[in-house]
Amino acid sequence: MTLAIIGGTGLTQIDDLSVIDRQTLQTPFGEPSAPYLITDLNGKKLIFLARHGNPHRIPPHKINYRANIWGLKQLGVTEIIGVAAVGGITSAMAPGHIAIPDQIIDYSYGREHTFFADDLEHVTHIDFTLPYSPSLRERIIRAASLAGIEISANGTYGCTQGPRLESAAEIKRLGRDGCDLVGMTGMPEAALAKELDLAYANISVIANWGAGLVDGEITMVEIERNLEVGMNKAIALLKETALLKD
Ligand code: HPA
């Protein structure tokens, strides 16, 4: 088992991992967002990729999700945890809180969303009933309990196109659809991992209430402040998960 972490906004690097190697890969689908960091965490190999590049420069709709996932497969990765900054919609999903979603609704468009786009002899309709790996989710939830980190162990992640945030009416609609969380990078990442038979789970870090749920505009200052709190918890959770036996 080799575990990889894809870090999102607020997590372009994890300071206390010791970096053993840096791999710059080319893939049949182009260039990944950044070099892959091959790191060591207490004797356990852990691969890290900054989804938006390092420094953070690639917006959600421009990320080469296919190259990122293909590169991880090339490196022998078997499990991926994607970390994502999100907005909270339902009442438990307050800023600074962490959720491990179990479902996805995809509202994104125009993204390269499959490895089977051209190769029609081998087109594969992957099953997506459970978009996230139940066993990897279970391990993260167990790690949270062991580390005493409070999380929501379920939730539906709605993936919007970005880069703009949503209108108040859009957030209302997402809520009616059953979304608990809203983010911009959860798809096609999860589906691409599944196409390559990689176990994939998501740690969502809530940065703000969805648009219109509280008075006033959503500001980057607010997002960054909440992410600092949430990402520290996410890093602790990632470490506990990485060191936990399968
Ligand atoms: N909407 C979409 N993506 C986000 C948000 C949001 O409110 N906050 C952080 N990422």
PDB file of N, CA and C and ligand atoms in Angstrom, residues 85-87 160 165-166 182-184 207-208 210 218 223, ligand 1:
ATOM      1  N   ALA A  85     -10.505  22.546   0.571  1.00  0.00           N
ATOM      2  CA  ALA A  85     -11.208  23.628   1.276  1.00  0.00           C
ATOM      3  C   ALA A  85     -12.613  23.697   0.691  1.00  0.00           C
ATOM      4  N   VAL A  86     -13.613  23.833   1.553  1.00  0.00           N
ATOM      5  CA  VAL A  86     -15.005  23.849   1.088  1.00  0.00           C
ATOM      6  C   VAL A  86     -15.814  24.894   1.845  1.00  0.00           C
ATOM      7  N   GLY A  87     -17.012  25.147   1.335  1.00  0.00           N
ATOM      8  CA  GLY A  87     -17.999  25.929   2.065  1.00  0.00           C
ATOM      9  C   GLY A  87     -18.950  24.977   2.771  1.00  0.00           C
ATOM     10  N   THR A 160     -18.741  22.508  -7.590  1.00  0.00           N
ATOM     11  CA  THR A 160     -19.095  23.583  -8.525  1.00  0.00           C
ATOM     12  C   THR A 160     -17.883  23.921  -9.395  1.00  0.00           C
ATOM     13  N   LEU A 165     -17.234  32.102  -6.289  1.00  0.00           N
ATOM     14  CA  LEU A 165     -18.082  31.442  -5.294  1.00  0.00           C
ATOM     15  C   LEU A 165     -19.534  31.471  -5.806  1.00  0.00           C
ATOM     16  N   GLU A 166     -20.437  30.840  -5.068  1.00  0.00           N
ATOM     17  CA  GLU A 166     -21.801  30.663  -5.550  1.00  0.00           C
ATOM     18  C   GLU A 166     -22.673  31.873  -5.208  1.00  0.00           C
ATOM     19  N   VAL A 182     -19.771  22.411  -0.196  1.00  0.00           N
ATOM     20  CA  VAL A 182     -19.570  22.843  -1.589  1.00  0.00           C
ATOM     21  C   VAL A 182     -18.099  23.192  -1.796  1.00  0.00           C
ATOM     22  N   GLY A 183     -17.538  22.615  -2.856  1.00  0.00           N
ATOM     23  CA  GLY A 183     -16.141  22.877  -3.192  1.00  0.00           C
ATOM     24  C   GLY A 183     -15.976  22.886  -4.700  1.00  0.00           C
ATOM     25  N   MET A 184     -14.754  23.109  -5.162  1.00  0.00           N
ATOM     26  CA  MET A 184     -14.531  23.252  -6.608  1.00  0.00           C
ATOM     27  C   MET A 184     -13.600  22.202  -7.193  1.00  0.00           C
ATOM     28  N   ALA A 207     -14.169  26.214   5.224  1.00  0.00           N
ATOM     29  CA  ALA A 207     -13.510  27.525   5.281  1.00  0.00           C
ATOM     30  C   ALA A 207     -14.496  28.658   5.550  1.00  0.00           C
ATOM     31  N   ASN A 208     -15.768  28.447   5.244  1.00  0.00           N
ATOM     32  CA  ASN A 208     -16.767  29.534   5.340  1.00  0.00           C
ATOM     33  C   ASN A 208     -18.147  28.898   5.232  1.00  0.00           C
ATOM     34  N   GLY A 210     -21.580  28.657   3.249  1.00  0.00           N
ATOM     35  CA  GLY A 210     -21.970  28.892   1.860  1.00  0.00           C
ATOM     36  C   GLY A 210     -22.648  30.249   1.710  1.00  0.00           C
ATOM     37  N   ILE A 218     -18.541  36.761   1.428  1.00  0.00           N
ATOM     38  CA  ILE A 218     -17.483  35.818   1.842  1.00  0.00           C
ATOM     39  C   ILE A 218     -16.152  36.454   1.429  1.00  0.00           C
ATOM     40  N   ILE A 223     -11.806  33.168   4.822  1.00  0.00           N
ATOM     41  CA  ILE A 223     -11.462  31.813   4.357  1.00  0.00           C
ATOM     42  C   ILE A 223     -10.095  31.418   4.904  1.00  0.00           C
TER      43      ILE A 223
HETATM   44  N1  HPA B   1     -17.828  27.436  -2.423  1.00  0.00           N
HETATM   45  C1  HPA B   1     -17.054  26.695  -3.256  1.00  0.00           C
HETATM   46  N2  HPA B   1     -15.808  26.373  -2.973  1.00  0.00           N
HETATM   47  C2  HPA B   1     -15.295  26.789  -1.810  1.00  0.00           C
HETATM   48  C3  HPA B   1     -16.029  27.557  -0.904  1.00  0.00           C
HETATM   49  C4  HPA B   1     -17.380  27.893  -1.225  1.00  0.00           C
HETATM   50  O1  HPA B   1     -18.095  28.575  -0.466  1.00  0.00           O
HETATM   51  N3  HPA B   1     -15.206  27.823   0.146  1.00  0.00           N
HETATM   52  C5  HPA B   1     -14.021  27.222  -0.120  1.00  0.00           C
HETATM   53  N4  HPA B   1     -14.061  26.586  -1.301  1.00  0.00           N
END
